[in-house]
mmCIF file of C-alpha atoms and ligand atoms in Angstrom:
data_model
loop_
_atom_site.group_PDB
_atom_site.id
_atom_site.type_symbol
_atom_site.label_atom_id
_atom_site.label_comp_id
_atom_site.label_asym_id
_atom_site.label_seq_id
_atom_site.Cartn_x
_atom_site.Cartn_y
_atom_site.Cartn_z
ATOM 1 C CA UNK A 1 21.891 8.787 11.329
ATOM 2 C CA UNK A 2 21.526 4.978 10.601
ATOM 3 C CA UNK A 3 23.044 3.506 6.847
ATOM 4 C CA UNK A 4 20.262 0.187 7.313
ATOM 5 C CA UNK A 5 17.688 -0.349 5.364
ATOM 6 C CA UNK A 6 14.213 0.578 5.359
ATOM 7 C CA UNK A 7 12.151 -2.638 4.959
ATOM 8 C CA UNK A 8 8.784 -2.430 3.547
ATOM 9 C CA UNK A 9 6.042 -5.594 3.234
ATOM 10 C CA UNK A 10 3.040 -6.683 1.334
ATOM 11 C CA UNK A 11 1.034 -9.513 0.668
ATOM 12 C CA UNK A 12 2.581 -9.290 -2.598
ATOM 13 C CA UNK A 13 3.058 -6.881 -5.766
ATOM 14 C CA UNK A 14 1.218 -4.412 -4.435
ATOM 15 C CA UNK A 15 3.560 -2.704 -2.157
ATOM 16 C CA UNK A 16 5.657 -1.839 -5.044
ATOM 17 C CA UNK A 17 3.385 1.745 -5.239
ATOM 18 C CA UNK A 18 4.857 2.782 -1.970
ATOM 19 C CA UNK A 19 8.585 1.371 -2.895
ATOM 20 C CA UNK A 20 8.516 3.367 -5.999
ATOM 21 C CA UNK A 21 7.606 6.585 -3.991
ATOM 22 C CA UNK A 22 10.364 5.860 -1.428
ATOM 23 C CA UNK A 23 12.503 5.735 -4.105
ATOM 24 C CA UNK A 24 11.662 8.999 -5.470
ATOM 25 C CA UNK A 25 11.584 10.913 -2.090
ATOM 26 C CA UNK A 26 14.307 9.201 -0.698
ATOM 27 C CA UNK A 27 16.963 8.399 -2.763
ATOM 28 C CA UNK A 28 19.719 7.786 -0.538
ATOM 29 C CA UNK A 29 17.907 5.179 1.562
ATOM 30 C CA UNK A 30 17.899 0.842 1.174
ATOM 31 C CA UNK A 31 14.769 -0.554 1.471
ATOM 32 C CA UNK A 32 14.299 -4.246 1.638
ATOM 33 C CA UNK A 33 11.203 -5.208 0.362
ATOM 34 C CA UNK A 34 9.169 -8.456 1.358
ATOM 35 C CA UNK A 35 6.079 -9.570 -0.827
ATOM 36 C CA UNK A 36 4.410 -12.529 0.753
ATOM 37 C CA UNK A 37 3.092 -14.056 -3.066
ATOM 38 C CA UNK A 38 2.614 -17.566 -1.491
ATOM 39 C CA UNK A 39 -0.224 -16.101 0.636
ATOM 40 C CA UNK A 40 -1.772 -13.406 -1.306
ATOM 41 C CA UNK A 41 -4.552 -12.185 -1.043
ATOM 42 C CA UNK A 42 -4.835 -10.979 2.347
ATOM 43 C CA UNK A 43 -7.694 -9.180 1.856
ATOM 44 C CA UNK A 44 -9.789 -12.307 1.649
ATOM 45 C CA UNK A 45 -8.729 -13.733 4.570
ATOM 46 C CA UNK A 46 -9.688 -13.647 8.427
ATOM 47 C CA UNK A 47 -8.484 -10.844 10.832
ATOM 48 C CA UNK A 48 -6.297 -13.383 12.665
ATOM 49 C CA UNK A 49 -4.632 -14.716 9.600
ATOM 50 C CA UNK A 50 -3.995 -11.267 8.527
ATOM 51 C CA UNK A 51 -1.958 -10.574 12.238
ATOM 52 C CA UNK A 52 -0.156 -13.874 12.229
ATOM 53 C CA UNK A 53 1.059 -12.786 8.580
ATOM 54 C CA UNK A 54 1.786 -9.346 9.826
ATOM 55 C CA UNK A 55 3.738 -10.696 12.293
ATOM 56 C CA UNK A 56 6.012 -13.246 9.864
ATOM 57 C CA UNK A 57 6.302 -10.272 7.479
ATOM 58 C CA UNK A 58 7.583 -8.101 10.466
ATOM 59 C CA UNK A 59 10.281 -10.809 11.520
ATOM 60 C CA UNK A 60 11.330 -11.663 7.421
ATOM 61 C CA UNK A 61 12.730 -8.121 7.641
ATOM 62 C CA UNK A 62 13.675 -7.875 11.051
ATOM 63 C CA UNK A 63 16.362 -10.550 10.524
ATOM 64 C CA UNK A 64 17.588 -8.205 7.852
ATOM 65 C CA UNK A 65 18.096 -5.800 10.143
ATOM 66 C CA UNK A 66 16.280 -2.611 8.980
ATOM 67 C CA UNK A 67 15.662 0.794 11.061
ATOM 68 C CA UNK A 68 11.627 0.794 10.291
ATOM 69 C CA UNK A 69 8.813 -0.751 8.842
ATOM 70 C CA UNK A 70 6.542 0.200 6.079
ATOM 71 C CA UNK A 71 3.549 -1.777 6.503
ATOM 72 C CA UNK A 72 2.386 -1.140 2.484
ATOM 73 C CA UNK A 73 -0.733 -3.340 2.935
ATOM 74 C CA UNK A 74 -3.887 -1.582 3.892
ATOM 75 C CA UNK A 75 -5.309 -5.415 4.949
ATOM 76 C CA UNK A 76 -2.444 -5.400 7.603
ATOM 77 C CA UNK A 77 -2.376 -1.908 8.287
ATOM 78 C CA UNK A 78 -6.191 -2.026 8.937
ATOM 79 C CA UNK A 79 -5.953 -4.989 11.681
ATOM 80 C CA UNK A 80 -2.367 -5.300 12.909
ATOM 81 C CA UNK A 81 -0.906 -2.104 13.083
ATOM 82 C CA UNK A 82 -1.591 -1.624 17.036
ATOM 83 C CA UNK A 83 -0.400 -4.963 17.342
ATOM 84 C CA UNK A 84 3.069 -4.789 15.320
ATOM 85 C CA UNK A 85 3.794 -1.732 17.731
ATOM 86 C CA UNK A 86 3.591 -3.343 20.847
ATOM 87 C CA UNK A 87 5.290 -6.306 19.912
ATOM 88 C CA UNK A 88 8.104 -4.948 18.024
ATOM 89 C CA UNK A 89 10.289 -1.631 19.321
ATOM 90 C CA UNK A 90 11.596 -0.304 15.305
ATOM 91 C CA UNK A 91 9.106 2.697 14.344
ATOM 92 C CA UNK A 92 6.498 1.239 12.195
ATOM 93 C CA UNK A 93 4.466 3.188 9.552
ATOM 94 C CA UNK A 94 0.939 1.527 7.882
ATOM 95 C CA UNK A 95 -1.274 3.218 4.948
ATOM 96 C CA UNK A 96 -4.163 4.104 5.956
ATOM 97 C CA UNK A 97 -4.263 7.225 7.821
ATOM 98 C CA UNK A 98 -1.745 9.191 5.873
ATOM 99 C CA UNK A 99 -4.519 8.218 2.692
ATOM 100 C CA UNK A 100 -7.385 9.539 5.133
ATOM 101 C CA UNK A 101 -5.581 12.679 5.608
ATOM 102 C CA UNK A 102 -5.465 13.224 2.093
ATOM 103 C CA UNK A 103 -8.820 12.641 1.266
ATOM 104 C CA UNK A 104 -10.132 15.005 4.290
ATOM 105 C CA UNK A 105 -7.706 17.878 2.444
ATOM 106 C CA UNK A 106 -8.991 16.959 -1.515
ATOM 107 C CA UNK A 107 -12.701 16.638 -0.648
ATOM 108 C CA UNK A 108 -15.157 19.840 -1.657
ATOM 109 C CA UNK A 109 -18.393 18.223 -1.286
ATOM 110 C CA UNK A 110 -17.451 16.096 1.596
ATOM 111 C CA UNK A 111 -18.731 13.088 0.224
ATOM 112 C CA UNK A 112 -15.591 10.193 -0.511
ATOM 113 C CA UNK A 113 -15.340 7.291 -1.118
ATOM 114 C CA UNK A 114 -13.209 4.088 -0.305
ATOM 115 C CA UNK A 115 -12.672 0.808 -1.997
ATOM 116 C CA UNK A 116 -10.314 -1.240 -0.534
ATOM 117 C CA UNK A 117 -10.456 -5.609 0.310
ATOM 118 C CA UNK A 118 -13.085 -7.092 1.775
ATOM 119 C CA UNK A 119 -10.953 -7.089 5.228
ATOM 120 C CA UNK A 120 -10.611 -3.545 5.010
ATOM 121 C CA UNK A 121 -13.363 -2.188 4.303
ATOM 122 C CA UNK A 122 -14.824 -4.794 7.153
ATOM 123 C CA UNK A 123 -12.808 -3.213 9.533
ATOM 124 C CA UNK A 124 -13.869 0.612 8.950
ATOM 125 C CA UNK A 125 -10.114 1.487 9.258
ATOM 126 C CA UNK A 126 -11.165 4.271 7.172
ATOM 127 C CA UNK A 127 -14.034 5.776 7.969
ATOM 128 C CA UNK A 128 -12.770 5.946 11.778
ATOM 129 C CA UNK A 129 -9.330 7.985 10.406
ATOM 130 C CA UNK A 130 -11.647 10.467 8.229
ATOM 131 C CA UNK A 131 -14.269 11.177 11.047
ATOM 132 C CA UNK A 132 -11.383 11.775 13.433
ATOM 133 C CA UNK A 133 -10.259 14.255 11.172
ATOM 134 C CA UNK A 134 -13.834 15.680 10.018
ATOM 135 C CA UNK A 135 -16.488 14.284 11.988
ATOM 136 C CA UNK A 136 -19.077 15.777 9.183
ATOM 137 C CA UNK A 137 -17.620 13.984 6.207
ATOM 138 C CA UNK A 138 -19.771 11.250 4.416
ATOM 139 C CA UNK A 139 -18.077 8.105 3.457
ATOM 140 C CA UNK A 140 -19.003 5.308 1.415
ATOM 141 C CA UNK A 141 -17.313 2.101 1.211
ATOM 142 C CA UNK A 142 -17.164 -0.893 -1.586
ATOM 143 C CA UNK A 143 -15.248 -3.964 -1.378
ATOM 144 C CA UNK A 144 -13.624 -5.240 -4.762
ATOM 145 C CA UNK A 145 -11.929 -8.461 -4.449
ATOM 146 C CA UNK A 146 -11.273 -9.008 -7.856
ATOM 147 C CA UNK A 147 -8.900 -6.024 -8.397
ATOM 148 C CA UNK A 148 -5.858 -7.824 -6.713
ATOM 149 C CA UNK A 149 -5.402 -10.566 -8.660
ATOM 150 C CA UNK A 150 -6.178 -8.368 -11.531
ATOM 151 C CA UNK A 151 -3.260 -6.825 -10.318
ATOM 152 C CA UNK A 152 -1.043 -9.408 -9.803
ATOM 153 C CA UNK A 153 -1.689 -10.624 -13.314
ATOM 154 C CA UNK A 154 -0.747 -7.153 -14.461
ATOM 155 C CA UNK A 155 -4.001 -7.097 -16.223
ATOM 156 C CA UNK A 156 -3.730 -3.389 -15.716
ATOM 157 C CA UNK A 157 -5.409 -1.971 -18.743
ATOM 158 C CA UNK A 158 -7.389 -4.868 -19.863
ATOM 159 C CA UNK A 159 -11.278 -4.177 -20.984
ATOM 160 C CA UNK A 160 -11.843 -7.096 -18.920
ATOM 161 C CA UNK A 161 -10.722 -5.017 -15.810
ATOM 162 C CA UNK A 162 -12.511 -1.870 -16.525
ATOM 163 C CA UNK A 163 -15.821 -3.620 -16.890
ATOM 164 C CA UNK A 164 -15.522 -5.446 -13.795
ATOM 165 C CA UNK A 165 -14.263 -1.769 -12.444
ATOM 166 C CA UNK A 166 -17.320 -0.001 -13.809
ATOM 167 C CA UNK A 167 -19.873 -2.605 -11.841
ATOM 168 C CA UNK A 168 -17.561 -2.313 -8.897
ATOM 169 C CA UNK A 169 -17.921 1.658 -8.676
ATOM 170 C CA UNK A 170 -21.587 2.278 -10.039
ATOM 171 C CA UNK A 171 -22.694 2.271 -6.715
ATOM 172 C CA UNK A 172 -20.104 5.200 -5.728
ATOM 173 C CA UNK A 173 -20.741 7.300 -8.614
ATOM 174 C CA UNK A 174 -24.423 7.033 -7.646
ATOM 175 C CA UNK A 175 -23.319 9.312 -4.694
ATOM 176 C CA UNK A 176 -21.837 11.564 -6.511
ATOM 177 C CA UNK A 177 -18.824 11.738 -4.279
ATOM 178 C CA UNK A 178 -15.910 13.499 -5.343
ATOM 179 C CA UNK A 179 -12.978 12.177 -3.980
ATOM 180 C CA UNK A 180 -11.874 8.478 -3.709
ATOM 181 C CA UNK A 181 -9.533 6.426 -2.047
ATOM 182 C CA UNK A 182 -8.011 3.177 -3.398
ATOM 183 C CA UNK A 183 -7.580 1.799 -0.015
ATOM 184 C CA UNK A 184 -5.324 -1.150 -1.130
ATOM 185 C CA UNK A 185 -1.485 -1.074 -2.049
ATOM 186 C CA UNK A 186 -2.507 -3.091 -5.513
ATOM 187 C CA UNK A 187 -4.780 -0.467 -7.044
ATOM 188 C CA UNK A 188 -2.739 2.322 -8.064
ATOM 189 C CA UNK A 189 -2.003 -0.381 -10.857
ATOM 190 C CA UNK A 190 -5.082 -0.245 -12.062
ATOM 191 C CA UNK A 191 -5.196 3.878 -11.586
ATOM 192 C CA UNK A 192 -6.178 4.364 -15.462
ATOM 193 C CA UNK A 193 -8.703 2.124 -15.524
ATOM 194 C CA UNK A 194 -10.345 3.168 -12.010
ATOM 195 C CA UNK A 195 -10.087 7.187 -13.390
ATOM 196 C CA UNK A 196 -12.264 6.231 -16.506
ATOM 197 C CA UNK A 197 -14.983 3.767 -14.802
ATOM 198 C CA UNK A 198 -15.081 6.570 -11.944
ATOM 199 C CA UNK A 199 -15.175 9.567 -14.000
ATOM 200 C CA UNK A 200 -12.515 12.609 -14.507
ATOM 201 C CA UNK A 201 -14.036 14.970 -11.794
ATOM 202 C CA UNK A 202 -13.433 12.286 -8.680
ATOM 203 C CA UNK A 203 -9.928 12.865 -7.804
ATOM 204 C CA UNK A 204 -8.534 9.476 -7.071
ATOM 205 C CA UNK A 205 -6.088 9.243 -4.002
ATOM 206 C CA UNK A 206 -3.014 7.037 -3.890
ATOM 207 C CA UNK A 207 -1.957 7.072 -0.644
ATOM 208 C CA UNK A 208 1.768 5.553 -1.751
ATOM 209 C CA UNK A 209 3.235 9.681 -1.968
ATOM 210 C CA UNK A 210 1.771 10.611 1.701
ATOM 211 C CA UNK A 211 3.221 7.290 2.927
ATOM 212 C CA UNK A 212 6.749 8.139 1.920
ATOM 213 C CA UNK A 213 6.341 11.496 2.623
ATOM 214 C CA UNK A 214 5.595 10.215 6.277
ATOM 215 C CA UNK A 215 8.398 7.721 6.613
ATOM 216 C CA UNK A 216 10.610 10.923 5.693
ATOM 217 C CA UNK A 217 9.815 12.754 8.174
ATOM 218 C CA UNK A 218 9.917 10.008 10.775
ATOM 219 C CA UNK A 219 13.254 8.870 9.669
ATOM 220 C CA UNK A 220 14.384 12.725 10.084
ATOM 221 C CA UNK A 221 12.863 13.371 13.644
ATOM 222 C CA UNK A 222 14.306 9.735 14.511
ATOM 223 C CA UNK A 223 17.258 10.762 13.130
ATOM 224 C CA UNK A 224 17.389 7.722 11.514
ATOM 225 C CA UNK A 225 17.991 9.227 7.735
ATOM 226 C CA UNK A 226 21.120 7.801 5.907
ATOM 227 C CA UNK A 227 23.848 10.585 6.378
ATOM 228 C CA UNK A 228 25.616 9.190 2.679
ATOM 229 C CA UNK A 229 23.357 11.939 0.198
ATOM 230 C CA UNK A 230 24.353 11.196 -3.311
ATOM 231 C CA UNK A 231 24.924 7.084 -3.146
ATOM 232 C CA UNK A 232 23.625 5.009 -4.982
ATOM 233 C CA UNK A 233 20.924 2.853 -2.857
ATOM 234 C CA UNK A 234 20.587 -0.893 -2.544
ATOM 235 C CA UNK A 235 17.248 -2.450 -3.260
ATOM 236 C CA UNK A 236 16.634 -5.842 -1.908
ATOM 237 C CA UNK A 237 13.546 -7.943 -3.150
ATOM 238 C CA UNK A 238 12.613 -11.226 -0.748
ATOM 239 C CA UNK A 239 9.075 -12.818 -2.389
ATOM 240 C CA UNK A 240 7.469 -16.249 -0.747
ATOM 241 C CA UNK A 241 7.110 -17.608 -4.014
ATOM 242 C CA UNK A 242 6.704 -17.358 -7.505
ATOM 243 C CA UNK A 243 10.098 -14.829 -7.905
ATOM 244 C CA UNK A 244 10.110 -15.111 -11.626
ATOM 245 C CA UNK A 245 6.660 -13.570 -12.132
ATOM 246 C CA UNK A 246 7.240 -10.856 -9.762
ATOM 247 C CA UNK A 247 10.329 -9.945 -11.443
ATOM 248 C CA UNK A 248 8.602 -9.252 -14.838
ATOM 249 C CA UNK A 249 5.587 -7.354 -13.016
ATOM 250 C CA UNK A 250 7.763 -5.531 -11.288
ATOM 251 C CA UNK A 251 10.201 -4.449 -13.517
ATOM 252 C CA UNK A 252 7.761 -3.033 -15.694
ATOM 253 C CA UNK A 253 6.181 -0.846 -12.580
ATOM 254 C CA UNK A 254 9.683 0.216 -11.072
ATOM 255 C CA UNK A 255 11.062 0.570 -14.604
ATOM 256 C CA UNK A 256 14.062 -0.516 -13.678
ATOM 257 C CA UNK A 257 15.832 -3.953 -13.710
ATOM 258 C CA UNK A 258 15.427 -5.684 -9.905
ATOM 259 C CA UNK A 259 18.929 -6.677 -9.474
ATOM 260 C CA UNK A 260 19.227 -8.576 -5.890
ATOM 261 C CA UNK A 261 15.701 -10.910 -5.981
ATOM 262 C CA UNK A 262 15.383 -14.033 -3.859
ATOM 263 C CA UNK A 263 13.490 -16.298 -2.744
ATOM 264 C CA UNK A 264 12.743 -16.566 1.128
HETATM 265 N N1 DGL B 301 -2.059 -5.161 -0.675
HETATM 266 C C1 DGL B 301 -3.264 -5.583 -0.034
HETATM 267 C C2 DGL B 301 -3.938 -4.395 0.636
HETATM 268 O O1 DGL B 301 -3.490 -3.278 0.486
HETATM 269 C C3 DGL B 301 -4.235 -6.176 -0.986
HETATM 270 C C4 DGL B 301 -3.878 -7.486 -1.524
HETATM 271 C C5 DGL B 301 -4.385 -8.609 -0.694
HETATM 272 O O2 DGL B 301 -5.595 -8.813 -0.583
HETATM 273 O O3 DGL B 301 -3.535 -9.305 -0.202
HETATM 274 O O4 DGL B 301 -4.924 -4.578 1.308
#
């Protein structure tokens, strides 16, 4: 039984999905959340940058002192996942194979699809976590670079977005898959936009609900789950910059006021 926090990180707003999750499945647990906004995107950026930042993420929360890490970046999860568990002995959790596990279950016609940052999708995190699973699975994979700062702008219904969504995912459709990851933290906030450019018969998979359900059962085989059932949880929000605007995104996702904000 451990009463610390769980800390999650992102490269900025997008992490939120998974924290919103936790939240649900585990009520009784802090989480300290870290949302690097002076450095997003990640997804643009080299594989080296994107370790280094998973590293300074990793040590932001580790001087808070939390029992795990949620790694709610598929950029980061996708490049410095291996990494962040030699270096660092707290169980860490990343996003991208609980999301491939999903998809493997959904698919009928065994054709998905992934869209995720340009670093992601450059380092075929995915495809290598479905074909593990289901060697005979077709993937397909599009970048969309635009979607984050869509995102961050909370531009999430905007017919601005969806047109740049329906270029982005003509190529998909042309497949005729049937199943399709959003392989990055920030698109879930987009998920009504993404669900009409991609059509209603691709079922769309946010990997935020498998993630939690994940760090649950880690936490309980750990037995690392706060013992206290019924309290009311702390939620701590450390951003790089910018606190202000996250604040207002963010309150409208969580739907609740963010009470304990700073700036680190
Ligand atoms: N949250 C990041 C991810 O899941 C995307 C945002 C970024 O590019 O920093 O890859």
């Amino acid at each position: 039984m451990s009463k610390k926090a769980i800390g999650v990180f992102d490269s900025g707003l997008g992490g939120l999905t998974v924290v919103k999750e936790l939240m649900r499945f585990l009520p009784q647990e802090d989480i300290i959340y870290y949302g690097d906004t002076a450095r997003v995107p990640y997804g643009t950026k080299s594989k080296e940058a994107i370790i280094r930042f998973s590293c300074e993420n990793t040590d932001v929360l580790l001087k808070h002192n939390v029992k795990m890490i949620v790694v709610a970046c598929n950029s980061c999860s996708s490049y410095a996942l291996p990494i962040l568990r030699k270096k660092y002995k707290v169980p860490i959790l990343g996003v991208i194979r609980p999301g491939a596990r999903k998809a493997v279950q959904t698919t009928r016609n065994r054709r998905i699809g992934v869209i995720a940052t340009s670093a992601t999708v450059n380092s075929n995190a995915y495809i290598k976590n479905i074909k593990i699973l289901n060697q005979s699975l077709r993937v397909w994979q599009q970048p969309c670079p635009l979607f984050v700062p869509l995102a961050e702008e909370g531009w999430f219904d905007k017919s601005a977005s969806f047109n740049i969504a329906r270029e982005y995912l003509a190529p998909l459709k042309k497949m005729n898959i049937d199943t399709l990851i959003l392989g990055c933290t920030h698109y879930p906030l987009l998920k009504s936009i993404l669900q009409k450019a991609i059509g209603g018969k691709v079922t769309l998979i946010d990997s935020a609900r498998e993630v939690a359900c994940e760090v649950k059962n880690l936490l309980g085989k750990k037995n690392l789950l706060n013992p206290r059932a019924g309290r009311k949880a702390n939620y701590t929000f450390l951003i790089s910059d910018r606190p202000q605007a996250f604040k207002k995104l963010a309150r409208n996702f969580l739907g609740r006021e963010l009470e304990h904000i700073k700036k680190v």
